[in-house]
GROMACS .gro file of C-alpha atoms in nm:
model
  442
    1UNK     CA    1   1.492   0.811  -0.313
    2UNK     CA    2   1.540   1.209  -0.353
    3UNK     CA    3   1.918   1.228  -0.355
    4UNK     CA    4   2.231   0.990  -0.476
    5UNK     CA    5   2.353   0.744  -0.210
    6UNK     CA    6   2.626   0.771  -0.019
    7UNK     CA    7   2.861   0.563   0.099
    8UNK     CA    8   2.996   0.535   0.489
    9UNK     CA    9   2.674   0.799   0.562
   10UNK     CA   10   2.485   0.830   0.874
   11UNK     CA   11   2.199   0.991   1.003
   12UNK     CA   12   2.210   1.193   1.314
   13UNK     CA   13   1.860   1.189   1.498
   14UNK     CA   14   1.666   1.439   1.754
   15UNK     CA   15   1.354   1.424   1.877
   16UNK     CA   16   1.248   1.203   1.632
   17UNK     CA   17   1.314   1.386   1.332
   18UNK     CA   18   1.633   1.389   1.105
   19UNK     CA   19   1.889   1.665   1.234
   20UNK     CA   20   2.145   1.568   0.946
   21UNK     CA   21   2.224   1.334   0.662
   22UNK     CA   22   2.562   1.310   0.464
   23UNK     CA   23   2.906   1.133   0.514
   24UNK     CA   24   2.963   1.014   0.859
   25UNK     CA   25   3.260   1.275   0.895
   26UNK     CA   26   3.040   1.522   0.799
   27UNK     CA   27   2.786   1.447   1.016
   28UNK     CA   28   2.991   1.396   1.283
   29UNK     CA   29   3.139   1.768   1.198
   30UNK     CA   30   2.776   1.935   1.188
   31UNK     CA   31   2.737   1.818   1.551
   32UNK     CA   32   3.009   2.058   1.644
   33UNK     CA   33   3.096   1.850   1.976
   34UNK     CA   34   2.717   1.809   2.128
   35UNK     CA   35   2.742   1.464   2.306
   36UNK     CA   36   2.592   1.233   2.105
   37UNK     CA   37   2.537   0.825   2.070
   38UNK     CA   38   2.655   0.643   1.790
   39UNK     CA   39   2.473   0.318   1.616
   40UNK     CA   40   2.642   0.133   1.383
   41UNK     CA   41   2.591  -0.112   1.128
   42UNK     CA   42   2.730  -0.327   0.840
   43UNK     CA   43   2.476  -0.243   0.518
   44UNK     CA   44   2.220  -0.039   0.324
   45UNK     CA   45   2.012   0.234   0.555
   46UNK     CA   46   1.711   0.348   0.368
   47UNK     CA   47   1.437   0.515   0.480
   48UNK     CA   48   1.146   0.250   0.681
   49UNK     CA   49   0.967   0.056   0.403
   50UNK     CA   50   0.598   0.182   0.318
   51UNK     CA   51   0.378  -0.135   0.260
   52UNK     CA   52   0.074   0.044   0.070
   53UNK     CA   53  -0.168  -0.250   0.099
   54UNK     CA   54  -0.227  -0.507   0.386
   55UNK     CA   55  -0.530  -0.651   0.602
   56UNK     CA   56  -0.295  -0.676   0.937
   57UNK     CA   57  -0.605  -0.836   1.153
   58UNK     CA   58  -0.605  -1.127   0.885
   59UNK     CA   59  -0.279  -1.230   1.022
   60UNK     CA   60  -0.399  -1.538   1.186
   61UNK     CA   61  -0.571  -1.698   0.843
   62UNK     CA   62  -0.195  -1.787   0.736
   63UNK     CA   63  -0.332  -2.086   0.636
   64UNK     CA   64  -0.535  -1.976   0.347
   65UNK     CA   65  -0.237  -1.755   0.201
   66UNK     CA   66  -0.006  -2.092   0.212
   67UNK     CA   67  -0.252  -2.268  -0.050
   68UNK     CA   68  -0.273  -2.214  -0.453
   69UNK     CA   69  -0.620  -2.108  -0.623
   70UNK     CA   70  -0.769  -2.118  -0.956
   71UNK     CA   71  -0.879  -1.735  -0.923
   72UNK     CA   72  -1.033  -1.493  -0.716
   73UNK     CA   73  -1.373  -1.662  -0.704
   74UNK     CA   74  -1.190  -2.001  -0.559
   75UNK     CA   75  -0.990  -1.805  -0.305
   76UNK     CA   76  -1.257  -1.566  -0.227
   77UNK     CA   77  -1.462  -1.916  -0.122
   78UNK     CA   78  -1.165  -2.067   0.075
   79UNK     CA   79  -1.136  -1.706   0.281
   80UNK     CA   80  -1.526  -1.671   0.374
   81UNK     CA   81  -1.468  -2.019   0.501
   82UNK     CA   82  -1.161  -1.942   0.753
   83UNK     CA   83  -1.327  -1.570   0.847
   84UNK     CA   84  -1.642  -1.717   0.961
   85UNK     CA   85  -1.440  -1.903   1.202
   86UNK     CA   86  -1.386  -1.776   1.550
   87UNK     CA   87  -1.093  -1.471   1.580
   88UNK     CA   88  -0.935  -1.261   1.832
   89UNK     CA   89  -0.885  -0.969   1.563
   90UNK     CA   90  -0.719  -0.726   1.803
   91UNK     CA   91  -0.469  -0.968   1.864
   92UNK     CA   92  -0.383  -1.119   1.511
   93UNK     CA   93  -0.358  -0.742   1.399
   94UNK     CA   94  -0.116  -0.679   1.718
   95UNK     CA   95   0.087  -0.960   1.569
   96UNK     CA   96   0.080  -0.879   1.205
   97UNK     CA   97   0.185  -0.494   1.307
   98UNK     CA   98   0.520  -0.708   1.496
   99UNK     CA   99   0.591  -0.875   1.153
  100UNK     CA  100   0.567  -0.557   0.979
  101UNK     CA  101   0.850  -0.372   1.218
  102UNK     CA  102   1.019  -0.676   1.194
  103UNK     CA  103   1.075  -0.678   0.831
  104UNK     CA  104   1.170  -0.261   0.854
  105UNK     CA  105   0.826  -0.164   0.765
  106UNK     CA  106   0.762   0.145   0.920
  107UNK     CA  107   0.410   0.289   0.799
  108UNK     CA  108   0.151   0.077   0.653
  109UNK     CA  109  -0.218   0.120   0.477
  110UNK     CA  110  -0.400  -0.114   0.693
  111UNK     CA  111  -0.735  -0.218   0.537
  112UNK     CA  112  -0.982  -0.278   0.878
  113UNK     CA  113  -1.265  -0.507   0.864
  114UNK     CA  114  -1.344  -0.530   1.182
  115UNK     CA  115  -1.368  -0.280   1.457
  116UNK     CA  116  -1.170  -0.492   1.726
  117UNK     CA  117  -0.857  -0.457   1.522
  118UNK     CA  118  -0.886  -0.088   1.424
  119UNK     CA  119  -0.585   0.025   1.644
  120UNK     CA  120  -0.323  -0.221   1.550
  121UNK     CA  121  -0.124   0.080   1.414
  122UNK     CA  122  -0.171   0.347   1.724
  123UNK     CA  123  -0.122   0.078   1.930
  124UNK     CA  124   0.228  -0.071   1.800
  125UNK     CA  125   0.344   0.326   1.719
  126UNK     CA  126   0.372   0.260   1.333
  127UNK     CA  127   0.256   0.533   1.072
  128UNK     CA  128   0.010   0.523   0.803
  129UNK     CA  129  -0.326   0.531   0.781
  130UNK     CA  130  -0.655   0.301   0.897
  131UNK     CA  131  -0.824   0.268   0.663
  132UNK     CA  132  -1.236   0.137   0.758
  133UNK     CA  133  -1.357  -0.070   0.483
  134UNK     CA  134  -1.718  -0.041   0.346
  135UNK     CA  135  -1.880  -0.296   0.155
  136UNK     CA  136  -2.180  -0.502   0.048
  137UNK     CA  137  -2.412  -0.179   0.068
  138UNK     CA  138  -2.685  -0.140  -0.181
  139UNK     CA  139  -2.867   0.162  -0.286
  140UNK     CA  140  -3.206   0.148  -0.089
  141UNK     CA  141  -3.044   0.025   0.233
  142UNK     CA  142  -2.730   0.268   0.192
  143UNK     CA  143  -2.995   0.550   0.167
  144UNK     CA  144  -3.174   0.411   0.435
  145UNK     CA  145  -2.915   0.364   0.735
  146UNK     CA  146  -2.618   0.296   0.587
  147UNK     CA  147  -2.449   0.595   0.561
  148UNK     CA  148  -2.536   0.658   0.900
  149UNK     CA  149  -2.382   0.330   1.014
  150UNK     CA  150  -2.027   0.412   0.818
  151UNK     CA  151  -2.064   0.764   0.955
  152UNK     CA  152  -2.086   0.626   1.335
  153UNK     CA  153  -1.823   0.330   1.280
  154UNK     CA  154  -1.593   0.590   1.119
  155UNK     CA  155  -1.578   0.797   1.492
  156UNK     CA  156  -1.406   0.472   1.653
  157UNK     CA  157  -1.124   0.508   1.400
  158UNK     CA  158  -0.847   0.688   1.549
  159UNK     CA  159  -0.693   0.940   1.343
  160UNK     CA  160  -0.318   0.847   1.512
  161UNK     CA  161  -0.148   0.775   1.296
  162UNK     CA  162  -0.434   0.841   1.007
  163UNK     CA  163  -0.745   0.747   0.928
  164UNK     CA  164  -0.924   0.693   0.587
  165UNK     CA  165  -1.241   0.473   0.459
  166UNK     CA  166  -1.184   0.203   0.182
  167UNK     CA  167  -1.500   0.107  -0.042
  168UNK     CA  168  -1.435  -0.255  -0.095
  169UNK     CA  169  -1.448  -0.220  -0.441
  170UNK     CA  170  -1.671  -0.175  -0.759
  171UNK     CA  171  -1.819  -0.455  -0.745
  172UNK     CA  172  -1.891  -0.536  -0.384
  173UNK     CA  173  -2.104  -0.115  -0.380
  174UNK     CA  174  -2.383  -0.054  -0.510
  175UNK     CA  175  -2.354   0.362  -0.731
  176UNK     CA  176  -2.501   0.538  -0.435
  177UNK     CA  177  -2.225   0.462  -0.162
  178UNK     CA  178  -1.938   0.507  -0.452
  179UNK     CA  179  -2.102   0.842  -0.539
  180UNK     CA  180  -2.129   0.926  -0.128
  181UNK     CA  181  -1.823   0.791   0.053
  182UNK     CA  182  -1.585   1.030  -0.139
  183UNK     CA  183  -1.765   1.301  -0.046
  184UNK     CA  184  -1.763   1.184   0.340
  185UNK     CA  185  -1.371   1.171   0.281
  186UNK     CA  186  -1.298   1.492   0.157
  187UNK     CA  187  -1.510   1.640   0.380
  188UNK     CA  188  -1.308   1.537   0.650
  189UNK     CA  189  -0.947   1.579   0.519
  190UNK     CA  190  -0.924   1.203   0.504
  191UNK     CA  191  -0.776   0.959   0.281
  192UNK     CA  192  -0.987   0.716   0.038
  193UNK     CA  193  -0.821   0.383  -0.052
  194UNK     CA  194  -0.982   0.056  -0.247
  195UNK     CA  195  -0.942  -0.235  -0.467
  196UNK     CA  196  -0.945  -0.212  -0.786
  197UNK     CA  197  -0.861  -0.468  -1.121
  198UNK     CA  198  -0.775  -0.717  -0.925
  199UNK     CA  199  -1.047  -0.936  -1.042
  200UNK     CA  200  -1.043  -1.065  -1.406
  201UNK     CA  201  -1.390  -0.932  -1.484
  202UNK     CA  202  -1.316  -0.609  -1.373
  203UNK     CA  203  -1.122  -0.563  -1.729
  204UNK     CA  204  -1.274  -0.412  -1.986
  205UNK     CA  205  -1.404  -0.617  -2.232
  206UNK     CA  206  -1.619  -0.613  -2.554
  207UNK     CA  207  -2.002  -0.498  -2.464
  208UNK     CA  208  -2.255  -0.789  -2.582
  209UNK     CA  209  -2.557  -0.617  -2.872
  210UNK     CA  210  -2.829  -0.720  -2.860
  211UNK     CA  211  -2.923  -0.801  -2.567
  212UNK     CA  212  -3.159  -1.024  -2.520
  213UNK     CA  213  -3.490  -0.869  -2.426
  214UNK     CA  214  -3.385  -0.527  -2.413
  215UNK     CA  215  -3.386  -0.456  -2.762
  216UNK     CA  216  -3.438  -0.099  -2.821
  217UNK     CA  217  -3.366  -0.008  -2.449
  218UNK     CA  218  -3.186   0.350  -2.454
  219UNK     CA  219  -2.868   0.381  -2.326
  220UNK     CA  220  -2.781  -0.060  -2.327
  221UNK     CA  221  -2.568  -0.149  -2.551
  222UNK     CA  222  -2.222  -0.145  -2.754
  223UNK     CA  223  -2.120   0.226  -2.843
  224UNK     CA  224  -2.341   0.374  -2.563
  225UNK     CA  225  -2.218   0.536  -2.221
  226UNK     CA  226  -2.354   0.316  -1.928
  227UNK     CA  227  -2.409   0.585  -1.749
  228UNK     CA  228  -2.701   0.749  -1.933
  229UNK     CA  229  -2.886   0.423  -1.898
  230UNK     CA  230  -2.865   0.495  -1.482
  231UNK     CA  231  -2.727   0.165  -1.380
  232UNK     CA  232  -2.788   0.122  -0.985
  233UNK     CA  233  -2.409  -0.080  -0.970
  234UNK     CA  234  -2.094  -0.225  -1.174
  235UNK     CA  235  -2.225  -0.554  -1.194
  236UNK     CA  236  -2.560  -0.466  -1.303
  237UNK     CA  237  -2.378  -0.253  -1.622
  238UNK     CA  238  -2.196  -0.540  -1.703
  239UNK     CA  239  -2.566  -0.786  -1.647
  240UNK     CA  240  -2.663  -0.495  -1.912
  241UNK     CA  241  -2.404  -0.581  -2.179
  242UNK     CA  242  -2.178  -0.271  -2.115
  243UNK     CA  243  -1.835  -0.349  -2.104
  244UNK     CA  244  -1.682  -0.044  -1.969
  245UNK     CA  245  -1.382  -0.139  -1.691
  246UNK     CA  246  -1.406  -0.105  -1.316
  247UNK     CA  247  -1.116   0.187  -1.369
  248UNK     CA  248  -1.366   0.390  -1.568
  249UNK     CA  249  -1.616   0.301  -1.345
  250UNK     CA  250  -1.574   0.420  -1.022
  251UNK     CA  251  -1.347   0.744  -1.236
  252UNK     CA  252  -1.698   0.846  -1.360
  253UNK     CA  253  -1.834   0.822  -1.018
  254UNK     CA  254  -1.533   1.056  -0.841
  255UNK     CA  255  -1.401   0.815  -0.667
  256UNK     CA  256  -1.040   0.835  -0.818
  257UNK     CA  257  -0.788   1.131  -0.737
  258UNK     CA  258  -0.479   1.262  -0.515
  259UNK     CA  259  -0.621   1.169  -0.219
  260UNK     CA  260  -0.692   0.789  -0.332
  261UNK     CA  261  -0.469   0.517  -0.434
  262UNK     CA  262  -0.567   0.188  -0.561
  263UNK     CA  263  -0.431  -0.162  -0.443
  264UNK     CA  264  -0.352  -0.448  -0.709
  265UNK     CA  265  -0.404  -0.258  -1.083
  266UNK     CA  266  -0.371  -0.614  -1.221
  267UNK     CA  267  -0.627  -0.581  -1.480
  268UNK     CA  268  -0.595  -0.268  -1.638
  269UNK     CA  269  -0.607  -0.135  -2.020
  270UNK     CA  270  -0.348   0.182  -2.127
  271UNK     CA  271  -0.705   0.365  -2.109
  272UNK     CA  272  -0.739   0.295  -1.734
  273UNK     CA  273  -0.360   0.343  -1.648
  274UNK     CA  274  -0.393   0.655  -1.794
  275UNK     CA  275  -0.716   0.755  -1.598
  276UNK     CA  276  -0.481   0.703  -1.282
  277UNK     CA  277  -0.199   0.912  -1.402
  278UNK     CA  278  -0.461   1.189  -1.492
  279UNK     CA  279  -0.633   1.167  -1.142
  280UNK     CA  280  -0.309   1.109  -0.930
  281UNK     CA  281  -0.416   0.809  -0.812
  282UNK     CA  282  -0.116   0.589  -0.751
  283UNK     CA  283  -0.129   0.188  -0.748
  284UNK     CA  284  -0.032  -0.058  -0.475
  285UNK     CA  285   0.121  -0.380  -0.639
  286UNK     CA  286   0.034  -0.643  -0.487
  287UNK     CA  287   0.232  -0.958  -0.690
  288UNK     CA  288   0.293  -1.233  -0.426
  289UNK     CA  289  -0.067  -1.184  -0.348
  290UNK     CA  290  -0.207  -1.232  -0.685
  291UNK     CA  291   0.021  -1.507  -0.769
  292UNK     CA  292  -0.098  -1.732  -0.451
  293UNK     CA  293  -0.507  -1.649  -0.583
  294UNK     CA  294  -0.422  -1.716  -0.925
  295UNK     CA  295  -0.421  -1.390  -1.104
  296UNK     CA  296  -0.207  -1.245  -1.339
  297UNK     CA  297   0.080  -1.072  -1.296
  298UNK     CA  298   0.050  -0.672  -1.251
  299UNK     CA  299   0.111  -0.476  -1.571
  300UNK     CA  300   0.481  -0.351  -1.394
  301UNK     CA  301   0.700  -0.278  -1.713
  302UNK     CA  302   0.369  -0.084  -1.859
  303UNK     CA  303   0.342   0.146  -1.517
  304UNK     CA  304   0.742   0.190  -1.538
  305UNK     CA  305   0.750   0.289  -1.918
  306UNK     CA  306   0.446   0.490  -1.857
  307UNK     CA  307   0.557   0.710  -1.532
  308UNK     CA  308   0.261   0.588  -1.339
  309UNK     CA  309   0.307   0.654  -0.933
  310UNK     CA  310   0.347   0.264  -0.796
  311UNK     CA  311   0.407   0.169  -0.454
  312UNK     CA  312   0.419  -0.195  -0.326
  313UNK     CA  313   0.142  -0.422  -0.075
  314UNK     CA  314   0.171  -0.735   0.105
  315UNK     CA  315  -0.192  -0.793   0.088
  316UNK     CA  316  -0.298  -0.990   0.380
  317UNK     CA  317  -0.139  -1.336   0.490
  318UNK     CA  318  -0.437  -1.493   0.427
  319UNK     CA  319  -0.334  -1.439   0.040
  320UNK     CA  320   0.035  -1.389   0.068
  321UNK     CA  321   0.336  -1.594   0.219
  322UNK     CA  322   0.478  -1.279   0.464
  323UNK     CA  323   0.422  -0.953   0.556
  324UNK     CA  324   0.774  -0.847   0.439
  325UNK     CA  325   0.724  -0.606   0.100
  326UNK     CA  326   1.088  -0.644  -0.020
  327UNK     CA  327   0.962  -1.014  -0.122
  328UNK     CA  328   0.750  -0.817  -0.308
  329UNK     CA  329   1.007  -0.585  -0.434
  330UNK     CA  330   1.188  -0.901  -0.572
  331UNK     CA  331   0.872  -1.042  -0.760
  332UNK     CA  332   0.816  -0.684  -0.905
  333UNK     CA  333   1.139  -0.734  -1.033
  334UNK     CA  334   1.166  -1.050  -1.205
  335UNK     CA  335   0.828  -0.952  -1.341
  336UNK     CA  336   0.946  -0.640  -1.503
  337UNK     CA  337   1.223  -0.810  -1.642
  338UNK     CA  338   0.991  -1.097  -1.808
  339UNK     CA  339   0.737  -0.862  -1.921
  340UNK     CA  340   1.061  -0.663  -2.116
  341UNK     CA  341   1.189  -0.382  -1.905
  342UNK     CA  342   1.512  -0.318  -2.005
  343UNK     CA  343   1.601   0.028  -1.840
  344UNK     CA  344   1.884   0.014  -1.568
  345UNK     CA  345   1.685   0.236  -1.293
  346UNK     CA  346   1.496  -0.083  -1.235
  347UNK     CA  347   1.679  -0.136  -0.906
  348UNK     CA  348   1.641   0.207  -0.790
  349UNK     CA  349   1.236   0.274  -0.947
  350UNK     CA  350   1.150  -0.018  -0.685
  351UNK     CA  351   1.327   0.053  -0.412
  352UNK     CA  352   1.161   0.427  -0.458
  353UNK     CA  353   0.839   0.274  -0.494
  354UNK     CA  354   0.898   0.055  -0.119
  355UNK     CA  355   0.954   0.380   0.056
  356UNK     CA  356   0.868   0.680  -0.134
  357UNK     CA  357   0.620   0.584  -0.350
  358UNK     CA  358   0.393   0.451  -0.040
  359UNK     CA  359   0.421   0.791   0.097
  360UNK     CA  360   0.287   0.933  -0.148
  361UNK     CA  361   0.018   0.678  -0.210
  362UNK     CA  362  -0.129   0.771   0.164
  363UNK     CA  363  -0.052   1.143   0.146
  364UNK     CA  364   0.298   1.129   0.361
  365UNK     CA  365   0.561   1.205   0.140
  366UNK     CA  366   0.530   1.538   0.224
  367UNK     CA  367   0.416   1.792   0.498
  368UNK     CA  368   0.557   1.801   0.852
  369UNK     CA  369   0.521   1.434   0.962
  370UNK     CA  370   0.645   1.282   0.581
  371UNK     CA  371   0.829   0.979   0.547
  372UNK     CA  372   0.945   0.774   0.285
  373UNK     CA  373   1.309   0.972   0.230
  374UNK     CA  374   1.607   1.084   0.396
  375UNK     CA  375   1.588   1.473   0.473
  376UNK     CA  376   1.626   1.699   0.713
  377UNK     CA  377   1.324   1.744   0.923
  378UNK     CA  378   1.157   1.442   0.807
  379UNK     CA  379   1.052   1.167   1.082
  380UNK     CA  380   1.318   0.961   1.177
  381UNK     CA  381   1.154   0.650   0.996
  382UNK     CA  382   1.484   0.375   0.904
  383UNK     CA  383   1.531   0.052   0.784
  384UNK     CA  384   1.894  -0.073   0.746
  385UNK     CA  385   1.966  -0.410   0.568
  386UNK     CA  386   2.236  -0.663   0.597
  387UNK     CA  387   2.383  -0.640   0.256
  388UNK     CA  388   2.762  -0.773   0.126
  389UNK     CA  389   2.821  -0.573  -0.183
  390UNK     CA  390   3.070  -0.294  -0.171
  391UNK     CA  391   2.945  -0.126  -0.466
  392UNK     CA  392   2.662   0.105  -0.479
  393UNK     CA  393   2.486  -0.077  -0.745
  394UNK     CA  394   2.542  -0.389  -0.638
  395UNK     CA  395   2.430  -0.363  -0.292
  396UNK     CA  396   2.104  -0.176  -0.467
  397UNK     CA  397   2.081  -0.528  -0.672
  398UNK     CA  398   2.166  -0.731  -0.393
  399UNK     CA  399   1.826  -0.558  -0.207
  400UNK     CA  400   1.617  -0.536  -0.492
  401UNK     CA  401   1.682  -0.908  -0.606
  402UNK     CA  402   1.758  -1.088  -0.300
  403UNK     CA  403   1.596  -0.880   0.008
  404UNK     CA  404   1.370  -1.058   0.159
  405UNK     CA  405   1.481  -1.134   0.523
  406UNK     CA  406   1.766  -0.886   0.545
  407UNK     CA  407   1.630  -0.634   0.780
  408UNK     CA  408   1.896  -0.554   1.083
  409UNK     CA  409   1.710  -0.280   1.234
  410UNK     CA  410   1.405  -0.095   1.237
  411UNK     CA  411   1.350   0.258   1.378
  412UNK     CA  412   1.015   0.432   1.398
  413UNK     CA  413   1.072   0.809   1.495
  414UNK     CA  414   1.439   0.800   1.604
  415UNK     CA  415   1.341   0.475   1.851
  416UNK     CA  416   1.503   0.155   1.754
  417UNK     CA  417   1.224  -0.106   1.758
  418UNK     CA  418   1.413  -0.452   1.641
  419UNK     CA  419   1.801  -0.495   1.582
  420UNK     CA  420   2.002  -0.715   1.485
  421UNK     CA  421   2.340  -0.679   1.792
  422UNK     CA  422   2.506  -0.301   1.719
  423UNK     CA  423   2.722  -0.157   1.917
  424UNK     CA  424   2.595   0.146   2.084
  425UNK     CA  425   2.899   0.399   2.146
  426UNK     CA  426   2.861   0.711   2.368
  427UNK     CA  427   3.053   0.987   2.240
  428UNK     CA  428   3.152   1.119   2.477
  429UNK     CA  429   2.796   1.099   2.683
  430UNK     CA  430   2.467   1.046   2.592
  431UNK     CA  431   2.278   1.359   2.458
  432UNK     CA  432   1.936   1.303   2.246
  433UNK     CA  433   2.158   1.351   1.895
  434UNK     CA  434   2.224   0.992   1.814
  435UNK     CA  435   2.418   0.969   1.431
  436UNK     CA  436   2.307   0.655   1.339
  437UNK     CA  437   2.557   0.486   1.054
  438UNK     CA  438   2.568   0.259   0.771
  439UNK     CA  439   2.826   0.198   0.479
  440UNK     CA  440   2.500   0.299   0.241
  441UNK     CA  441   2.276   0.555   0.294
  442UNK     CA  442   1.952   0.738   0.194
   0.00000   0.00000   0.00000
């Protein structure tokens, strides 16, 4: 992700944190005879996989994410349906955060709902950040108490490993919690994170003049800025014939920059990509997800050519078949290829955007606590993966195109959470410098 890989590498570990990273021998020579335990496996060691985008407490409405919709309104309906039902959210998120590990995901932007299952990260030691979602506010009641209510719910988030507040999106908030809930962010040092184009009539589309019985209204119409006419929310510009996107939306509002990313980007213009790139704002694709609800595919060849930051989501199971992002990674893929990328860093842009590029989606790629690459001082965050080929870039094919399932081992700050059977070989006594090896690395 920041340096070339290398072949029969390792990774010694301390207290968490990388000590070293490099050929085994060298490694092994760096140590300089400190006692040390030695891990190995057969495959590809990367840094743990960043899944940008998930719902973990929606783990247990797997049955919604196994059916195919028409669009978001038809899955939307089939969702409310299994929410309302009774859930133990604590508990489903517990389970989804197990998945996650399992599949070498070691920090995750969890998207909470509901307060039960706000500690699904603290509590299974993952990184990331919480994110509280806000939603369905309008303006007089979001004057009235509700930003005292998102104020109040935002003290029972804990801020191990992160915490951050996601406005639903620009549709679901009325103008005066957009305008407001940034500002409660970056008062606090936090992180913002929401959807955004992943409905169809987010896009932007042609603006409808006349309209009828507003003739002569200032400010309404084709050719005029929405937000002279002082629109009180998204849909209400569009009820008004404007047909400015969502992207441009919530942009003139503050709501985009370096300390927000976006999940889905599906419906986007070159206009609104390029409002990301300008803000920093980097995008969380989401493609299993918006294939099972219908959608279309994510502009991915148009983010690539363009040098937008991209990282990758699950979404939720209750919209996607597993909580494994290299699925994703391989849909990302073939839809890159169909859509007419032809440049050969394909392989290596999406494996970047799995680990580093969800990093810096939440703020983590860099600091003392960053993940997402293999350095020195960096937390001991790995994923290594069972893979055959004995060529660089075919074993970066082989896990790009085919990765899905493959995790062997999963370590979350130098402890090693799921394995596949290792050998673990004391040389010559234990000591808390384990080298842990791979025949590809970083």
């Amino acid at each position: 992700m920041t340096a070339p890989p290398i072949a029969d590498g390792a990774v010694a570990v301390r207290d968490g944190r990388i000590l070293h990273v490099g050929e085994r021998s060298w490694v092994v020579d760096q140590l300089d005879g400190t006692p040390f335990t030695e891990r190995r496996w057969r495959g590809a060691l990367l840094p743990g996989l960043v899944n940008a985008h998930t719902h973990l407490q929606y783990t247990g409405m797997a049955s919604v994410g196994r059916r195919q919709y028409d669009g978001f309104e038809d899955w939307a309906s089939a969702f409310n349906d299994v929410y309302a039902e009774p859930h133990d959210w604590r508990a489903e998120a517990a389970v989804g955060a197990e998945q996650s590990v399992a599949a070498g995901v070691t920090s995750i932007a969890d998207v909470v709902t509901d307060l039960e299952a706000v500690t699904a990260l603290e509590g299974a030691g993952l990184g990331g950040i919480a994110y509280w979602e806000v939603m369905d506010w309008e303006n007089a009641a979001w004057q009235e108490h509700g930003r005292d209510q998102v104020l109040a719910e935002l003290e029972h988030v804990p801020t191990t490993p992160g915490a951050g507040l996601s406005p639903h999106a620009p549709y679901s908030l009325d103008v005066a919690p957009l305008l407001e809930l940034p500002d409660i962010v970056r008062q606090r040092g936090l992180r913002l994170h929401l959807h955004l184009g992943e409905a169809a009539f987010e896009g932007e589309r042609n603006a409808i003049e006349p309209i009828p019985g507003l003739d002569g209204v200032v400010g309404v119409g084709h050719g005029s800025d929405w937000h002279l006419a002082n629109v009180p929310s998204f849909r209400a510009m569009r009820a008004l014939g404007f047909g400015a996107s969502a992207t441009s939306f919530v942009d003139r509002l503050g709501v985009l920059g370096p300390d927000c990313h976006i999940a889905h980007g599906v419906y986007m213009t070159a206009a609104d990509r390029a409002l990301l790139r300008a803000r920093g704002t980097a995008v969380a694709l989401c493609p299993r997800s918006n294939a099972v609800i219908g959608l279309d595919p994510p502009p991915v060849a148009d983010y690539l050519r363009e040098g937008s930051p991209i990282a990758i989501g699950t979404d939720s199971l209750s919209s996607s078949p597993s909580l494994d992002p290299m699925a994703d990674v391989t849909a990302l893929h073939a839809i890159a290829r169909a859509q007419g990328y032809s440049g050969r860093d394909l392989h290596e842009r999406l494996l970047a955007a799995v680990t580093l590029g969800g990093a810096h989606a939440m703020g983590l790629a860099v600091g003392p606590d960053r993940v997402g690459h293999l350095a020195v001082g960096a937390r001991a965050d790995l994923a290594v993966f069972d893979v055959d080929a004995r060529t660089v870039p075919d074993a970066l094919a082989e896990l790009v195109e085919d990765g899905a399932g493959r995790a062997a081992a999963t370590v979350i700050r130098g402890v090693v959470r799921t394995a596949d059977a290792a050998p673990s070989i004391p040389t010559p006594a234990s000591s808390p410098a384990p080298a842990v090896t791979s025949k590809e690395s970083r």
